[in-house]
Short mmCIF file of C-alpha atoms and ligand atoms in Angstrom, two decimals:
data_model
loop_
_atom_site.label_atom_id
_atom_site.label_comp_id
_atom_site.label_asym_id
_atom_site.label_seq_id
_atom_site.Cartn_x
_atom_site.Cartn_y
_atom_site.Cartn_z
CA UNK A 20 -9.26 -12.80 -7.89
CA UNK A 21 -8.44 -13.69 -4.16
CA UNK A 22 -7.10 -11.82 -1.61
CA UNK A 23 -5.28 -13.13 1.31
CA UNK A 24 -2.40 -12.86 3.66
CA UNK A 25 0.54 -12.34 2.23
CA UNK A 26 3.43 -15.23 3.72
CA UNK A 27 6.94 -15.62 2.86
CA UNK A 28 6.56 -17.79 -0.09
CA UNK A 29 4.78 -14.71 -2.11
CA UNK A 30 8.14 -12.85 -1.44
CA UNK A 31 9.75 -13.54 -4.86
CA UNK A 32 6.75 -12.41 -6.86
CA UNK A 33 6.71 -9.15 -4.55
CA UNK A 34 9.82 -8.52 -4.65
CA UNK A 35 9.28 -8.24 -8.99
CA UNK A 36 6.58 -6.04 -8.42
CA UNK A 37 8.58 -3.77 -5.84
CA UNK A 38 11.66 -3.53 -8.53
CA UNK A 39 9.18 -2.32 -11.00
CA UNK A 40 6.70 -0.34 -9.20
CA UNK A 41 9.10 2.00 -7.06
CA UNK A 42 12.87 3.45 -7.64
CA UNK A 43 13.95 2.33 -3.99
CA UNK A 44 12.69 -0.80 -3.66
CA UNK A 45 12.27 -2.47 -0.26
CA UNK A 46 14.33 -5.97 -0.04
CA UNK A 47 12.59 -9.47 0.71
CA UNK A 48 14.04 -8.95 4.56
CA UNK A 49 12.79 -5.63 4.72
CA UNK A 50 9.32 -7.32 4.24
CA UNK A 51 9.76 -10.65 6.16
CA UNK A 52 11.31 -7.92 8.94
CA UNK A 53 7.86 -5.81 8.65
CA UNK A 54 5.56 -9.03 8.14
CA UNK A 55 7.03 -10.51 11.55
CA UNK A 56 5.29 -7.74 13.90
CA UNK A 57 3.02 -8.40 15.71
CA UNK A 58 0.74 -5.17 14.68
CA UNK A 59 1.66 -5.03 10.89
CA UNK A 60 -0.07 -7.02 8.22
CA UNK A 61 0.20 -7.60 4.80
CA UNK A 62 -2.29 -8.93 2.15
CA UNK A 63 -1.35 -10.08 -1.59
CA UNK A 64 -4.41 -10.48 -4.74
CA UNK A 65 -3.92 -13.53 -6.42
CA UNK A 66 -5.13 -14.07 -9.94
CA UNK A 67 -4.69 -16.99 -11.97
CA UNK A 68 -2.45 -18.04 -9.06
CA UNK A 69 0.07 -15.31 -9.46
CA UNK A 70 0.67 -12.28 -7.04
CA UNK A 71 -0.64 -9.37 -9.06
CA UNK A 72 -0.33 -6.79 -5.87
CA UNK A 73 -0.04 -6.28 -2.53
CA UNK A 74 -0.01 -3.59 0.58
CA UNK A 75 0.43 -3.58 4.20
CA UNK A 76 -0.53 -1.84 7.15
CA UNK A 77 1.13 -0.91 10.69
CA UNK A 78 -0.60 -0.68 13.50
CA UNK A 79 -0.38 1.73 16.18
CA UNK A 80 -3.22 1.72 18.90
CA UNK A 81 -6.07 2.46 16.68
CA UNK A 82 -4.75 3.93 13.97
CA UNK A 83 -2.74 2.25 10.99
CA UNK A 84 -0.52 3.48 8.24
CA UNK A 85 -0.26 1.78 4.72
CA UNK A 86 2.91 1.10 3.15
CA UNK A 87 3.93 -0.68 0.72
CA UNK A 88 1.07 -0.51 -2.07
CA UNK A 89 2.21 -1.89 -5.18
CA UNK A 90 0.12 -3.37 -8.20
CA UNK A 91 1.75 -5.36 -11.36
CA UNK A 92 2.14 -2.92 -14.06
CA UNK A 93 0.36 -5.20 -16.76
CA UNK A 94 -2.97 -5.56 -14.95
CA UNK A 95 -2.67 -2.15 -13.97
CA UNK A 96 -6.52 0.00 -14.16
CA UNK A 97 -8.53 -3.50 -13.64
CA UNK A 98 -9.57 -2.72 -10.25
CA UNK A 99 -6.65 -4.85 -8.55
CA UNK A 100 -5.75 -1.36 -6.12
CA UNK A 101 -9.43 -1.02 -5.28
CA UNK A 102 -10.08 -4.61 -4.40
CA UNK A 103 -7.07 -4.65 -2.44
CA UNK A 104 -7.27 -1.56 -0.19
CA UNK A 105 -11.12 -2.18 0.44
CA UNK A 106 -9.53 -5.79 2.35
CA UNK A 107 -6.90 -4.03 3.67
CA UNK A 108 -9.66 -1.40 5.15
CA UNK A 109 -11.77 -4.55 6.46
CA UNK A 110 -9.09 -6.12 7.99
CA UNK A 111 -7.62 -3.01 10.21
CA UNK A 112 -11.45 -2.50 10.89
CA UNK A 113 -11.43 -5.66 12.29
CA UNK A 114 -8.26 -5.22 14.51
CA UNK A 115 -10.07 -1.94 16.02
CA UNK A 116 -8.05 0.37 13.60
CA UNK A 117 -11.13 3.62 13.40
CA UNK A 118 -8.40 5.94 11.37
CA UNK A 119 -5.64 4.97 7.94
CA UNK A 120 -3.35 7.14 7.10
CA UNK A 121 -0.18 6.83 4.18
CA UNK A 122 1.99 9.22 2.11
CA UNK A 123 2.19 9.70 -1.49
CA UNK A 124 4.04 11.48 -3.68
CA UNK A 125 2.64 14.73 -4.84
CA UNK A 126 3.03 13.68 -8.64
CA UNK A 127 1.64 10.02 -8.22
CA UNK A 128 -2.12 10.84 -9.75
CA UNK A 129 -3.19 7.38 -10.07
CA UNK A 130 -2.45 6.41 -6.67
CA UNK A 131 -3.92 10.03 -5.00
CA UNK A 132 -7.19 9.15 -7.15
CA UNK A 133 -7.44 5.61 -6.13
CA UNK A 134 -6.93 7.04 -2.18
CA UNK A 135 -9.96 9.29 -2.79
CA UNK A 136 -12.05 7.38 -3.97
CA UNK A 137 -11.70 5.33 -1.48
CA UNK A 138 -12.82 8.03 1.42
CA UNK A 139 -9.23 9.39 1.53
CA UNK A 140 -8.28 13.33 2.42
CA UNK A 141 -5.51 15.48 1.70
CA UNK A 142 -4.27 16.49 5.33
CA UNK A 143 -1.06 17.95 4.98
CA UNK A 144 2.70 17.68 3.09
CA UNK A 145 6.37 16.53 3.91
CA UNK A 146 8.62 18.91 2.00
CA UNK A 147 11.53 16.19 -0.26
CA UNK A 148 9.76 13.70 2.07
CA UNK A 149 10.72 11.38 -0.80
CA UNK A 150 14.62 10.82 -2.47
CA UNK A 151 15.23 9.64 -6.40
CA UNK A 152 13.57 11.78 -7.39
CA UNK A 153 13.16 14.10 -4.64
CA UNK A 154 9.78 15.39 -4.23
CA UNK A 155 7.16 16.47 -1.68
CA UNK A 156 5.00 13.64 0.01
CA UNK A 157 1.01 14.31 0.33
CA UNK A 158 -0.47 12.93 4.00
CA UNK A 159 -3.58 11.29 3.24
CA UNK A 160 -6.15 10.35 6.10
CA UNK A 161 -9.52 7.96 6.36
CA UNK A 162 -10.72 8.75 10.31
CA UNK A 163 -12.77 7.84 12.27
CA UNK A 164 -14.40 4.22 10.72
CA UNK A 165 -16.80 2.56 11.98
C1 COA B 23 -1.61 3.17 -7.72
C2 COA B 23 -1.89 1.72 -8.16
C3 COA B 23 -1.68 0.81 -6.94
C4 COA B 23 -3.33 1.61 -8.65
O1 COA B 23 -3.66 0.25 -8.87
P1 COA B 23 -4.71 -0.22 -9.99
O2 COA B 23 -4.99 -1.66 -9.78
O3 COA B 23 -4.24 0.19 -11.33
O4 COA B 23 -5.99 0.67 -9.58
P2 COA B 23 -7.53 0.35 -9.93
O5 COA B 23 -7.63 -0.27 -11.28
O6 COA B 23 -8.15 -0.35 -8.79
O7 COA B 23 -8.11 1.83 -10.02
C5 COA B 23 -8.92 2.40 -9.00
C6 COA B 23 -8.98 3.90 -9.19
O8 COA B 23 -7.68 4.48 -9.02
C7 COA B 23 -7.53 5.59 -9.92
N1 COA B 23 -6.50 5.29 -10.92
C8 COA B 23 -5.85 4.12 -11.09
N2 COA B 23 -4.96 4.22 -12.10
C9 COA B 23 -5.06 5.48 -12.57
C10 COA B 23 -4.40 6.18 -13.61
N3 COA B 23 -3.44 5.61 -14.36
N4 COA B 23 -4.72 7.48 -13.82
C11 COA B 23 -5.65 8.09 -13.06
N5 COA B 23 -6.34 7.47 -12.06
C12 COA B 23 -6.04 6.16 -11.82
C13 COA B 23 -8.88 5.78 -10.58
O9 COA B 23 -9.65 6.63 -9.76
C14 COA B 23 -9.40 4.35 -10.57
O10 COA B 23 -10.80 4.30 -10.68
P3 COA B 23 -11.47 4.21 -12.16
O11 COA B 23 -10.78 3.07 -12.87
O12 COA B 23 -12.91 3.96 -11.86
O13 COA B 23 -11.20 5.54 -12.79
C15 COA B 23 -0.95 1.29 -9.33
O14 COA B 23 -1.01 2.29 -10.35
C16 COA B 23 0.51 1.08 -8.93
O15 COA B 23 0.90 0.00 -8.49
N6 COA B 23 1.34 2.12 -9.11
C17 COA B 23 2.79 2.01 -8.83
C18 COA B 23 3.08 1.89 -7.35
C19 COA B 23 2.51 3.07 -6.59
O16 COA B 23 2.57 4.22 -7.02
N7 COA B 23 1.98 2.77 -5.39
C20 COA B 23 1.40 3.77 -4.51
C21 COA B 23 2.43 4.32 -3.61
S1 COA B 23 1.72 5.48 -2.44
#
């Protein structure tokens, strides 16, 4: 498996992913939109030469906030999430990002276990932070990295 920067050409195997991974899916402008800034960036995992996931982060100062994490369902629990965020942790190291932070829903266990055990805390909620269905958000944080 390789991971690299996700471009524009990756956009219609994201965009399958998206539809099944999450009930409002983001469009492909939404994520050429995001991908154009200067302080965002996104990173795909290639296997066999197909997208099998991706995530991004935003940048603000030195801290970052991950969006957008998404693996395909049928490679889903073979370490695709783990390999991913661990880049995506590198790479904001490596732009002087020292804390991550992202929202989850409250309900989503495989995705609040693969945040811990990656060095993720639970720091707070947003009450119906999330619509269809409507359900609290969990604020996760990593600080202060080296
Ligand atoms: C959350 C998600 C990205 C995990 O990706 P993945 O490639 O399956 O995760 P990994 O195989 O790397 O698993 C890493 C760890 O995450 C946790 N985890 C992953 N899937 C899990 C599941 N179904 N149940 C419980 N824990 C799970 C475990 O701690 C796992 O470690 P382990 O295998 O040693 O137990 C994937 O399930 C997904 O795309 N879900 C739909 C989209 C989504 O919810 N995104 C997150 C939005 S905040």
């Amino acid at each position: 498996m390789l991971v690299r920067e996700m471009d524009t050409n990756d956009l219609d195997e994201v965009w399958e992913i998206e539809h099944e991974s999450f009930s409002k899916p983001w469009s492909k402008s939404s994520f050429i939109q995001s991908m154009s800034e200067v302080n965002n960036f996104y990173l795909v995992v290639v296997k066999d030469g197909k997208v099998v996931g991706y995530c991004g982060c935003w940048g603000i100062l030195d801290e970052g906030h991950i969006c957008n994490v998404a693996v395909k369902e049928s490679v889903r629990r073979q370490g695709v999430g783990i390999l991913m965020l661990k880049e995506l942790i590198s790479h904001a190291q490596a732009r002087g990002i020292r804390s991550l932070t992202l929202e989850v829903r409250e309900s989503n266990m495989p995705a609040i276990n693969l945040y811990k055990k990656l060095g993720f805390t639970v720091a707070g909620m947003r009450k119906d932070f999330y619509t269809r269905p409507q359900e609290n958000a969990i604020i996760m944080w990593r600080r202060e990295m080296q």
